[in-house]
Amino acid sequence: MKGKEKVNTLEVNNLAKAFGEVKAVRDVTFSVGKGEIFGLLGPNGAGKTTTIRVLLDLFKADAGDVAVLGGPMTEEKKQRIGYMPEERGLYQDIPLMRCLVYLATLKGLSPAEAHRGLETYLERFDLADHTQKKVGELSKGMQQKAQIILTILHKPELVIIDEPFAALDPINTRLVKDVIRELRDEGTTILMSTHQMHQVEELCDRIVLIDEGVDVLYGTLTAIRERFSGHAIVVQAGGDLPDLAGVLQADRSNHEVKLLLEEKTDPQLVLQELLAQGVSLSKFEIAVPTLDEIFIKVVQEGVE
Amino acid sequence: MTSNVWRIAREEFRRNVFRKSFILVLLSLPLMVGLNIGIVMLMNYLEKDTRPIGYVDHAGVMLVNILPPDVYDEPVQFLAFKTEDEAEKALMAEEIQAFYILSPEYLQTREIRLIYVEEPASKATRQFYDLLRVNLLSDVEPEIQVRIADGTEFLTRTPDGRRSFPSSGPTFQSVVPFFVGMALMMMLLMSAGFLLEGMVKERENRTLEVIVTSTSPGQLVTGKVLGILGISFTQLVAWAIFGLAAVWLGSNTFDLTWFQDANLEWEPLLKVAAIGLPNFVMISALLFALGCIMATGQEAQQIGGLSVLISMLPLLAIVKIGNEPNGVLAVILSMVPFFSMMTVALREVFVVVPVWQIILSAGIQTLFAIAAIWLAGRVFRLSLLRYGKRLRFREILTRVEAAKTAGVRS
């Protein structure tokens, strides 16, 4: 079994779920540890949302095991989980405050507790002046912030958020990232599904990449990057570089050159050759691929 | 956890009741009834003419021109003229409404002519003929004259004597169960609209997804049905207040004898309620299921309205049920879900429906209500989060096993 050797908040083993002829999830396995920010990645239609809905007991798995907060999902556990769906779910025709208080009370808060908690969060998310407006009158970004508040208001142990940054401007994106980090620091486990790879790189400790219902990449970001590095190097040198054996392509940008190597070329041999040819190097490093590049490589080229 | 049921019910109630469209719907029925009554009263008022009716008696039969007292609430005054010219002058001077001319051969030919500028009110002509009858019977005793002026009186009575109908028409208390049945149906029709609209909206704006990750489907279904019952009860109370106000006004302000005799009999109402309540729950649960199946609010509204109209079908058999209120058809329809409440309401107008039939029917309706809630839970689970896609009936039947595995916890 993949995963960390500790008590996990989420355990998914060989999960499968089909809708008629369509196999939405075929074989997905991952685990999420307590206090971890975990990225659930994949192209559109890969099976991410179905996986989340099985975790939340909205769908029953056809095969495989799912354990949430140490066991099967129960009604009691629903109160310990915060969930923000990708397509937001707020009543559009009632005032914001009433909507949030009602949905928060379904999560076990008393109306007074909900009001108290909301005052702080609404102020922080710059929504305090809009509490009496109908939800439908608010911008998409405001509604998303309101949904984020609702997701975390009852201080859940596990937060599952689907595309948390989709409608947010850079300032609010930073605000939400800060909140996510704070939650992690307080010991909350966060499962985040998103297409924004740079956000994943900034926030997530570990990821799982699902493609066509199967987990194709799983582990820490560092380990995954290392796994996909080694075929390119970045060099900064005084003067032009000589022709080098085993180099497929040289891409120049600013003062650096990125050398794409053949599969069999060892970067150490390239370094030795450069030094042997008397090139004055001010920088030589293994090019670490971005998560975007890894994503494309895995999903489009099928490289694992 | 149980408190979530009440929170959902309360929010459902609050979101629907405290909005303009509900107030409009709530007032629409009494306003419609009030408007109709108002139009009738206005027409009566406009028709009201207190001027006398004249007559020229060439036959010499009109010896008295006053009707016996206490026969009419508003007796018409009669004025005898010696000649047709005199009568015509009075008519043209608008001193009389119209005048009758009895030909010299009246006793042989029964020929009477009515001369008018504007046709007189029906009560005036009716009273003239009563006066004529009294005069023709002048040689008999006054009591017999009064009785004849009263006309024919048939009192239809059931063998047990618990229902009777004067020939002037049913009394207020005998038609109350029917009106209550109709009101319940109207209520259901309106509540169905709110329920379906709310369900489809929650699916469309994904609120349902947030709610079911906070509470169980069982709690959600129960909360919704309780909320709808609350909305309907509010309607019922409001309409009952309007009804009582109408009875009070009719009785005290307008002196309508129909309302003055308004003694409410509780037994028929309790019978209709005993069958109506489980029927109401059954139809609400089925409508909830419908809300899960339908892809759009418009579709749900159309089919929801249709399903409630099915409940009104016994009205098509009103003549048959009226003729044979204890007949085979009436008894069978009293047992069939959807039709039972209206059928019993109709039958109670004519007869006292036996208690055993009410108990049997209420039992059948309760079983169907439980089955409907079960089905609604299954359909909800199967259709959950199938945005924009309609759940086919075949799937509901074929996937019952899968639904059993999934279960609906409460």
XYZ file of C-alpha atoms in Angstrom:
714
model
C 0.000 0.000 0.000
C 1.175 3.480 -0.863
C 1.177 6.214 1.790
C 2.812 7.382 4.966
C 3.351 5.125 7.923
C 1.097 6.973 10.337
C -2.565 7.336 11.176
C -4.134 8.674 8.046
C -7.152 10.941 7.827
C -8.093 9.506 4.454
C -7.425 6.066 3.010
C -8.469 5.113 -0.488
C -7.590 1.656 -1.744
C -8.259 0.409 -5.263
C -11.368 2.509 -5.582
C -13.654 1.888 -8.563
C -16.941 3.504 -9.502
C -18.957 3.257 -12.715
C -22.141 4.919 -13.925
C -23.716 2.450 -16.288
C -21.177 1.831 -19.037
C -18.996 4.763 -18.009
C -16.167 3.854 -15.652
C -15.543 7.139 -13.848
C -12.938 5.703 -11.465
C -11.161 2.453 -12.242
C -8.369 2.038 -9.746
C -7.318 4.801 -7.406
C -5.241 4.400 -4.275
C -3.872 7.096 -2.016
C -3.836 8.192 1.573
C -3.748 11.577 3.252
C -2.090 12.091 6.609
C -3.288 14.306 9.421
C -2.339 17.964 9.007
C -1.323 17.516 5.406
C -2.249 19.578 2.340
C -2.830 17.011 -0.335
C -3.393 17.711 -4.016
C -5.858 15.655 -6.011
C -4.929 16.369 -9.605
C -6.035 15.240 -13.003
C -7.407 16.437 -16.327
C -11.103 17.115 -16.817
C -13.113 13.914 -16.551
C -10.274 12.024 -14.880
C -12.465 10.987 -11.935
C -11.441 13.524 -9.281
C -14.928 14.729 -8.379
C -16.303 11.187 -8.385
C -13.506 10.179 -6.005
C -14.398 13.074 -3.705
C -18.094 12.189 -3.805
C -17.321 8.598 -2.882
C -15.193 9.869 0.006
C -18.153 11.940 1.165
C -20.532 8.983 0.850
C -22.564 10.723 -1.844
C -21.827 7.749 -4.079
C -21.146 4.194 -3.028
C -17.985 2.605 -4.386
C -18.403 -0.359 -6.731
C -15.106 -1.778 -5.514
C -12.265 -0.881 -3.172
C -12.156 0.551 0.323
C -12.514 4.060 1.607
C -11.758 5.128 5.160
C -12.483 8.648 6.338
C -11.257 9.885 9.743
C -10.305 6.366 10.683
C -13.152 4.291 9.286
C -16.312 4.198 7.214
C -18.238 7.417 6.703
C -20.961 8.075 9.271
C -23.483 10.830 9.833
C -21.479 11.984 12.855
C -18.354 12.351 10.720
C -20.168 14.684 8.349
C -19.984 17.295 11.108
C -16.190 16.914 11.200
C -15.723 17.513 7.489
C -15.878 20.737 5.506
C -16.670 20.391 1.817
C -16.672 22.961 -0.917
C -17.946 21.603 -4.240
C -16.519 22.861 -7.496
C -19.846 24.312 -8.562
C -20.828 26.369 -5.555
C -23.868 25.512 -3.513
C -25.519 28.493 -1.854
C -29.163 29.580 -1.938
C -29.285 32.479 -4.344
C -32.513 34.113 -3.221
C -31.891 34.698 0.482
C -29.529 37.109 2.294
C -25.924 35.990 2.663
C -25.930 35.933 6.475
C -29.135 33.879 6.693
C -27.840 31.422 4.115
C -24.517 30.937 5.895
C -26.069 30.642 9.348
C -28.580 28.022 8.148
C -25.986 25.876 6.382
C -23.566 26.262 9.313
C -26.198 25.064 11.778
C -26.623 21.910 9.678
C -22.945 21.305 10.475
C -23.710 21.304 14.168
C -23.095 24.935 15.138
C -25.675 26.803 17.165
C -26.990 29.975 15.507
C -25.088 32.055 18.084
C -21.820 30.197 17.398
C -22.374 30.576 13.682
C -22.968 34.327 14.033
C -19.862 34.759 16.191
C -17.622 32.816 13.811
C -19.062 34.514 10.759
C -18.422 38.011 12.085
C -14.689 37.344 12.197
C -14.439 35.561 8.872
C -16.729 37.936 6.976
C -14.599 40.837 8.155
C -11.399 39.088 7.125
C -12.803 38.131 3.709
C -14.140 41.666 3.163
C -17.761 40.521 3.040
C -18.999 42.220 6.220
C -20.788 44.942 4.264
C -22.693 42.446 2.143
C -24.346 40.262 4.765
C -27.870 41.489 4.049
C -27.541 41.236 0.272
C -29.046 38.253 -1.472
C -26.399 35.711 -2.423
C -27.396 35.978 -6.083
C -26.517 39.686 -6.018
C -22.898 38.981 -5.057
C -20.084 38.501 -7.573
C -18.769 35.007 -8.277
C -15.626 35.758 -6.312
C -17.631 36.937 -3.305
C -19.828 33.846 -3.436
C -16.716 31.694 -3.570
C -15.258 33.423 -0.535
C -18.563 32.920 1.283
C -18.449 29.241 0.364
C -14.898 28.941 1.685
C -16.001 30.536 4.963
C -18.872 28.069 5.214
C -16.499 25.172 4.562
C -14.175 26.020 7.457
C -16.503 27.794 9.890
C -17.272 24.732 12.016
C -13.546 24.003 12.402
C -13.545 20.657 10.610
C -10.784 18.095 10.974
C -10.882 17.397 7.261
C -11.431 20.007 4.554
C -12.162 18.918 1.007
C -12.087 21.760 -1.492
C -12.663 21.526 -5.205
C -11.015 24.308 -7.238
C -10.725 26.817 -4.382
C -9.052 29.526 -6.492
C -11.187 29.327 -9.644
C -12.955 32.702 -9.391
C -10.551 34.590 -7.157
C -8.338 37.569 -7.994
C -4.650 37.511 -6.898
C -5.355 39.306 -3.589
C -8.103 36.901 -2.583
C -6.083 33.949 -3.857
C -3.327 34.948 -1.465
C -5.861 35.346 1.339
C -7.273 31.862 0.753
C -3.772 30.372 0.566
C -2.936 31.993 3.901
C -6.105 30.538 5.430
C -5.285 27.090 4.050
C -1.794 27.242 5.526
C -3.179 28.391 8.888
C -5.604 25.471 8.892
C -2.750 23.081 8.147
C -0.723 24.598 10.991
C -3.658 24.007 13.330
C -3.673 20.331 12.340
C -6.492 20.320 9.799
C -6.123 17.917 6.912
C -6.805 19.438 3.506
C -7.616 17.642 0.309
C -7.488 20.088 -2.558
C -8.536 19.394 -6.102
C -7.365 21.948 -8.645
C -6.031 22.509 -12.120
C -3.807 25.383 -11.023
C -0.474 23.649 -10.789
C 1.470 26.600 -9.432
C -0.931 26.718 -6.472
C -0.349 23.022 -5.880
C 3.423 23.581 -6.005
C 3.097 26.345 -3.444
C 0.750 24.612 -1.056
C 0.731 20.855 -1.320
C 2.964 18.442 0.527
C 1.958 15.473 -1.570
C -0.197 14.813 -4.624
C -1.955 12.112 -6.541
C -2.512 12.517 -10.259
C -5.484 10.659 -11.697
C -5.910 10.062 -15.403
C -8.796 8.119 -16.949
C -9.817 6.886 -13.527
C -6.401 5.506 -12.571
C -3.787 7.057 -10.270
C -0.728 7.602 -12.424
C 1.440 9.679 -10.093
C 1.571 9.669 -6.321
C 3.979 10.953 -3.738
C 5.711 14.054 -2.395
C 6.292 16.915 -4.809
C 10.055 16.699 -4.312
C 10.167 12.999 -5.102
C 7.987 13.419 -8.171
C 10.087 16.306 -9.469
C 13.252 14.311 -8.933
C 11.715 11.412 -10.770
C 11.039 13.595 -13.781
C 14.287 15.551 -13.672
C 17.586 14.453 -15.200
C 16.894 15.005 -18.852
C 17.739 18.658 -18.858
C 20.328 20.917 -17.299
C 20.544 24.659 -16.878
C 23.894 26.233 -17.564
C 25.197 29.784 -17.148
C 28.547 30.288 -18.783
C 30.883 33.032 -19.917
C 30.687 32.971 -23.722
C 29.081 30.528 -26.151
C 28.808 26.872 -25.339
C 30.596 24.352 -27.529
C 28.791 21.482 -29.291
C 28.228 18.698 -26.806
C 27.607 15.028 -27.379
C 24.286 13.679 -26.105
C 22.523 17.059 -26.155
C 19.337 17.198 -28.226
C 18.547 20.890 -27.998
C 19.853 24.106 -26.447
C 17.306 26.761 -25.468
C 18.712 30.175 -24.578
C 16.811 32.491 -22.284
C 18.335 35.596 -20.674
C 21.796 34.547 -19.544
C 21.001 30.871 -19.200
C 20.938 27.954 -21.550
C 18.687 24.960 -21.002
C 20.164 21.815 -22.505
C 17.776 18.987 -23.286
C 19.655 15.697 -22.985
C 19.183 12.370 -24.673
C 17.644 9.721 -22.416
C 20.975 7.918 -22.032
C 23.056 11.069 -21.414
C 24.352 11.456 -17.879
C 24.391 15.129 -16.707
C 27.667 14.433 -14.857
C 29.320 13.570 -18.169
C 28.085 16.834 -19.683
C 29.600 18.757 -16.747
C 32.910 16.948 -17.152
C 32.949 17.713 -20.888
C 32.190 21.391 -20.324
C 35.005 21.655 -17.783
C 37.327 19.701 -20.056
C 36.631 22.171 -22.857
C 37.553 25.042 -20.491
C 34.100 26.595 -20.290
C 33.827 29.026 -17.408
C 30.631 28.019 -15.573
C 28.830 30.300 -13.146
C 25.810 27.981 -12.882
C 25.235 24.307 -13.562
C 22.137 22.604 -12.234
C 19.751 19.813 -13.005
C 16.626 21.389 -14.497
C 13.672 20.575 -12.204
C 10.468 20.294 -14.208
C 7.462 22.293 -13.151
C 4.359 20.428 -12.119
C 2.709 21.767 -15.258
C 5.353 20.073 -17.370
C 5.041 16.845 -15.420
C 1.254 16.976 -15.733
C 1.428 17.390 -19.497
C 4.085 14.738 -19.808
C 2.106 12.201 -17.854
C -1.326 12.970 -19.204
C -0.499 13.700 -22.833
C 2.531 11.514 -23.383
C 1.586 8.782 -20.984
C 4.974 8.866 -19.221
C 4.896 7.475 -15.692
C -28.879 15.244 14.400
C -32.651 15.220 14.852
C -32.479 18.978 15.111
C -31.353 19.036 11.480
C -34.808 17.720 10.501
C -36.412 20.705 12.229
C -33.833 23.116 10.820
C -34.527 21.880 7.294
C -38.294 21.977 7.898
C -38.088 25.481 9.363
C -35.923 26.812 6.544
C -38.206 25.207 3.943
C -41.179 26.855 5.645
C -39.430 30.200 6.023
C -38.089 30.338 2.491
C -41.512 29.642 0.996
C -43.935 31.367 3.335
C -42.173 34.706 3.723
C -42.185 35.685 0.104
C -44.512 37.678 -2.076
C -45.552 34.828 -4.365
C -46.774 32.769 -1.389
C -48.793 35.655 0.036
C -50.278 36.143 -3.426
C -51.162 32.460 -3.710
C -52.534 32.461 -0.168
C -54.824 35.365 -0.895
C -55.759 34.283 -4.403
C -58.375 31.699 -3.400
C -60.313 33.809 -0.888
C -59.976 36.796 -3.195
C -61.352 34.758 -6.081
C -64.252 33.479 -3.971
C -64.831 36.961 -2.526
C -64.790 38.470 -6.006
C -67.370 35.963 -7.257
C -69.619 36.596 -4.252
C -69.126 40.330 -4.715
C -70.132 40.131 -8.370
C -73.273 38.157 -7.496
C -74.161 40.623 -4.732
C -73.529 43.560 -7.030
C -75.770 42.027 -9.667
C -78.481 41.470 -7.069
C -78.118 45.036 -5.886
C -78.324 46.398 -9.401
C -81.326 44.209 -10.028
C -83.036 45.463 -6.878
C -86.131 47.495 -7.633
C -88.432 48.482 -4.803
C -91.116 50.010 -6.995
C -94.509 48.267 -7.022
C -95.739 45.865 -9.682
C -99.006 46.938 -11.247
C -101.819 44.879 -12.690
C -105.038 45.402 -14.619
C -107.571 42.736 -13.751
C -110.100 42.375 -16.581
C -110.994 38.922 -15.309
C -112.035 40.078 -11.833
C -110.020 37.471 -9.961
C -107.666 39.736 -7.971
C -109.641 40.355 -4.803
C -106.629 40.926 -2.524
C -103.333 42.527 -3.452
C -101.247 41.677 -0.413
C -99.402 38.401 0.060
C -99.649 36.638 3.422
C -96.915 37.916 5.794
C -93.606 36.013 6.480
C -93.579 34.282 3.126
C -90.951 36.546 1.589
C -88.026 38.413 3.161
C -88.521 41.289 0.754
C -92.193 41.373 -0.263
C -93.079 43.233 -3.442
C -95.835 45.823 -3.336
C -98.724 45.375 -5.804
C -100.850 48.139 -7.259
C -104.195 47.618 -9.018
C -105.141 49.783 -12.025
C -108.575 50.049 -13.513
C -107.449 50.622 -17.069
C -104.431 49.782 -19.138
C -103.933 53.496 -19.928
C -103.603 54.336 -16.237
C -101.129 51.546 -15.747
C -99.120 52.607 -18.778
C -98.971 56.194 -17.529
C -97.655 54.966 -14.178
C -95.090 52.808 -15.965
C -93.901 55.698 -18.116
C -93.722 57.893 -15.004
C -91.498 55.191 -13.505
C -93.865 54.758 -10.598
C -94.069 51.000 -11.185
C -91.614 48.395 -12.472
C -94.098 46.775 -14.859
C -97.718 45.767 -15.045
C -99.644 42.616 -15.804
C -102.861 42.476 -17.786
C -105.247 39.639 -17.039
C -107.568 39.177 -20.050
C -111.330 38.929 -19.481
C -111.116 35.270 -20.501
C -108.284 34.559 -18.102
C -110.075 31.790 -16.270
C -110.553 29.969 -19.538
C -107.399 30.897 -21.411
C -104.938 31.690 -18.554
C -103.751 34.554 -20.757
C -101.630 37.135 -18.977
C -99.537 39.890 -20.580
C -96.610 41.628 -18.937
C -95.793 45.172 -19.992
C -92.455 46.677 -19.047
C -89.711 49.048 -20.120
C -86.970 47.048 -18.406
C -87.681 43.443 -17.491
C -88.576 43.267 -13.776
C -86.582 41.154 -11.308
C -87.450 37.456 -11.140
C -88.551 37.719 -7.522
C -91.165 40.320 -8.542
C -92.689 38.079 -11.203
C -92.520 35.077 -8.853
C -94.386 36.988 -6.130
C -97.030 38.190 -8.587
C -97.835 34.610 -9.552
C -97.975 33.667 -5.883
C -100.420 36.533 -5.353
C -102.463 35.319 -8.264
C -102.553 31.792 -6.786
C -103.681 33.193 -3.428
C -106.497 35.091 -5.162
C -107.587 32.091 -7.143
C -107.789 30.189 -3.851
C -109.574 32.972 -2.000
C -112.365 30.650 -1.002
C -110.031 28.385 0.992
C -108.572 28.958 4.452
C -105.670 31.441 4.865
C -103.277 28.711 6.153
C -103.810 26.734 2.990
C -103.239 29.883 0.956
C -99.878 30.374 2.685
C -98.925 26.760 2.145
C -99.760 26.972 -1.544
C -97.812 30.220 -1.845
C -94.837 28.430 -0.349
C -94.894 25.998 -3.247
C -93.803 22.387 -3.376
C -91.377 21.299 -0.652
C -89.539 18.001 -0.978
C -87.263 17.000 1.844
C -84.911 14.202 0.839
C -83.680 12.257 3.841
C -81.344 9.281 4.228
C -82.855 6.186 5.893
C -80.860 6.814 9.097
C -82.047 10.425 9.112
C -78.524 11.835 9.442
C -78.538 13.611 6.073
C -81.457 15.613 4.685
C -81.845 18.017 1.817
C -84.612 20.560 1.400
C -85.682 21.159 -2.190
C -84.208 24.657 -1.928
C -80.736 23.045 -2.057
C -78.079 21.672 0.313
C -77.423 23.383 3.619
C -74.106 24.950 4.565
C -73.116 22.153 6.898
C -73.820 19.448 4.337
C -71.416 20.917 1.783
C -68.602 21.751 4.227
C -66.807 18.362 3.819
C -66.811 18.844 0.058
C -65.363 22.334 0.343
C -62.746 21.096 2.819
C -61.771 18.357 0.349
C -61.502 20.912 -2.429
C -59.446 23.228 -0.202
C -57.048 20.379 0.644
C -56.612 19.663 -3.040
C -55.970 23.315 -3.836
C -53.519 23.409 -0.969
C -51.720 20.367 -2.295
C -51.560 21.851 -5.761
C -49.924 24.993 -4.409
C -47.605 23.169 -1.985
C -46.559 20.860 -4.804
C -45.396 23.872 -6.745
C -43.265 25.124 -3.853
C -41.815 21.677 -3.122
C -40.858 20.947 -6.710
C -39.532 24.416 -7.396
C -37.391 24.261 -4.251
C -36.059 20.787 -5.020
C -35.089 21.551 -8.584
C -33.497 24.870 -7.566
C -31.422 23.136 -4.903
C -30.224 20.666 -7.468
C -29.549 23.353 -10.034
C -27.563 25.616 -7.698
C -25.805 22.655 -6.057
C -27.027 23.524 -2.564
C -28.247 19.950 -2.313
C -24.651 18.739 -2.538
C -23.685 20.893 0.428
C -26.744 19.826 2.423
C -26.315 16.078 1.917
C -22.724 16.330 3.082
C -24.079 17.858 6.293
C -27.081 15.662 6.948
C -28.535 12.329 5.854
C -30.945 11.880 2.906
C -33.524 10.533 5.368
C -33.353 13.704 7.452
C -33.523 15.796 4.318
C -36.665 14.025 3.016
C -38.355 14.177 6.423
C -37.452 17.836 6.911
C -38.768 18.752 3.470
C -42.078 16.917 3.946
C -42.525 18.500 7.396
C -41.782 21.913 5.925
C -44.387 21.403 3.214
C -46.906 20.222 5.817
C -46.191 23.434 7.745
C -46.740 25.534 4.637
C -49.984 23.719 3.896
C -51.164 24.076 7.489
C -50.517 27.814 7.264
C -52.645 27.921 4.127
C -55.359 25.878 5.801
C -55.467 28.144 8.857
C -55.488 31.266 6.700
C -58.288 29.927 4.509
C -60.243 28.755 7.558
C -60.017 32.277 8.984
C -61.216 33.695 5.668
C -64.018 31.101 5.608
C -65.151 31.924 9.152
C -65.014 35.625 8.351
C -67.157 34.983 5.272
C -69.684 32.986 7.335
C -69.799 35.709 9.982
C -70.219 38.452 7.392
C -72.834 36.449 5.484
C -74.739 35.720 8.660
C -74.526 39.021 10.512
C -74.022 41.690 7.896
C -75.851 40.296 4.888
C -78.466 38.257 6.811
C -77.988 35.250 4.539
C -80.037 32.415 5.984
C -77.681 29.852 4.375
C -74.894 31.055 6.662
C -77.171 31.624 9.653
C -77.824 27.873 9.717
C -74.075 27.172 9.705
C -73.668 24.584 12.414
C -70.346 22.869 11.797
C -70.475 19.090 12.045
C -67.073 17.726 13.001
C -67.507 14.055 12.166
C -67.439 14.440 8.361
C -64.448 16.771 8.643
C -62.526 14.292 10.771
C -63.293 11.552 8.252
C -61.976 13.644 5.367
C -58.898 14.564 7.444
C -58.239 10.914 8.402
C -58.004 10.009 4.734
C -56.630 13.335 3.554
C -53.546 13.436 5.786
C -51.912 10.170 4.653
C -52.950 11.011 1.097
C -51.241 14.346 1.492
C -48.040 12.747 2.775
C -48.148 10.181 -0.031
C -48.573 12.783 -2.760
C -45.916 15.046 -1.166
C -43.431 12.172 -1.088
C -44.209 11.249 -4.687
C -43.769 14.861 -5.711
C -40.445 14.926 -3.855
C -39.397 11.906 -5.916
C -40.604 13.698 -9.024
C -38.441 16.676 -8.121
C -35.462 14.308 -7.999
C -36.232 12.799 -11.384
C -37.030 15.913 -13.366
C -34.153 17.774 -14.949
C -35.700 21.251 -14.912
C -38.103 23.193 -12.713
C -40.502 23.733 -15.604
C -40.843 20.000 -16.243
C -41.413 19.326 -12.550
C -44.088 22.026 -12.285
C -45.999 20.643 -15.261
C -45.988 17.024 -14.120
C -46.585 18.031 -10.489
C -49.732 19.913 -11.447
C -50.919 16.971 -13.502
C -50.446 14.512 -10.645
C -52.538 16.661 -8.307
C -55.254 17.039 -10.914
C -55.524 13.228 -10.949
C -56.801 13.528 -7.380
C -59.658 15.661 -8.630
C -60.868 13.002 -11.090
C -63.694 11.787 -8.780
C -65.395 15.093 -9.558
C -66.055 13.680 -13.024
C -68.155 10.973 -11.377
C -70.031 13.445 -9.174
C -73.440 12.553 -10.649
C -72.853 8.814 -10.264
C -71.549 9.259 -6.694
C -74.429 11.602 -5.881
C -76.993 9.111 -7.201
C -75.408 6.115 -5.510
C -73.251 7.414 -2.651
C -72.993 3.916 -1.209
C -72.661 2.213 -4.596
C -69.819 -0.068 -5.618
C -67.999 2.654 -7.579
C -68.187 5.125 -4.696
C -66.905 2.572 -2.174
C -64.062 1.423 -4.432
C -62.976 4.988 -5.197
C -63.021 5.691 -1.447
C -60.260 3.108 -1.043
C -58.073 4.067 -4.004
C -55.133 6.391 -3.187
C -55.332 9.756 -4.973
C -59.152 9.441 -5.383
C -60.159 8.478 -1.843
C -60.231 11.911 -0.203
C -62.360 13.660 -2.827
C -64.687 10.653 -3.084
C -65.283 10.512 0.675
C -65.731 14.310 0.762
C -68.344 14.009 -1.986
C -70.112 11.046 -0.377
C -70.310 12.785 2.992
C -72.464 15.458 1.358
C -75.133 12.840 0.631
C -74.690 10.073 3.204
C -72.812 9.204 6.361
C -69.899 7.071 5.153
C -69.600 4.000 7.414
C -66.736 4.191 9.921
C -65.339 0.803 8.844
C -64.833 2.156 5.351
C -63.007 5.187 6.727
C -60.735 3.001 8.886
C -60.017 0.636 5.994
C -59.348 3.504 3.608
C -57.157 5.404 6.103
C -55.143 2.180 6.599
C -54.679 1.757 2.855
C -53.683 5.397 2.430
C -51.183 5.121 5.304
C -49.562 2.045 3.741
C -49.278 3.844 0.432
C -47.848 6.919 2.200
C -45.127 4.776 3.822
C -44.387 3.141 0.461
C -44.205 6.568 -1.191
C -41.692 7.816 1.405
C -39.637 4.660 0.866
C -39.727 5.184 -2.881
C -38.843 8.886 -2.524
C -35.785 7.963 -0.463
C -34.647 5.457 -3.080
C -35.213 7.812 -5.975
C -33.383 10.588 -4.134
C -30.390 8.347 -3.571
C -30.367 7.150 -7.186
C -30.796 10.580 -8.683
C -28.454 12.358 -6.300
C -26.138 14.723 -8.116
C -27.216 13.640 -11.580
C -27.251 17.222 -12.702
C -29.200 17.979 -15.852
C -29.963 14.300 -16.423
C -33.379 12.777 -15.959
C -33.600 9.525 -14.054
C -35.545 7.034 -16.116
C -38.358 5.042 -14.513
C -36.746 1.826 -15.729
C -33.603 2.724 -13.793
C -35.616 3.237 -10.615
C -37.031 -0.251 -10.948
C -33.854 -1.984 -12.074
C -31.585 -0.269 -9.565
C -33.634 -0.854 -6.468
C -31.142 -3.515 -5.432
C -28.264 -1.071 -5.795
C -30.226 1.463 -3.823
C -30.775 -1.082 -1.089
C -27.023 -1.486 -0.853
C -26.582 2.251 -0.735
C -29.306 2.615 1.839
C -30.965 5.763 3.063
C -29.829 6.418 6.581
C -31.651 8.695 8.889
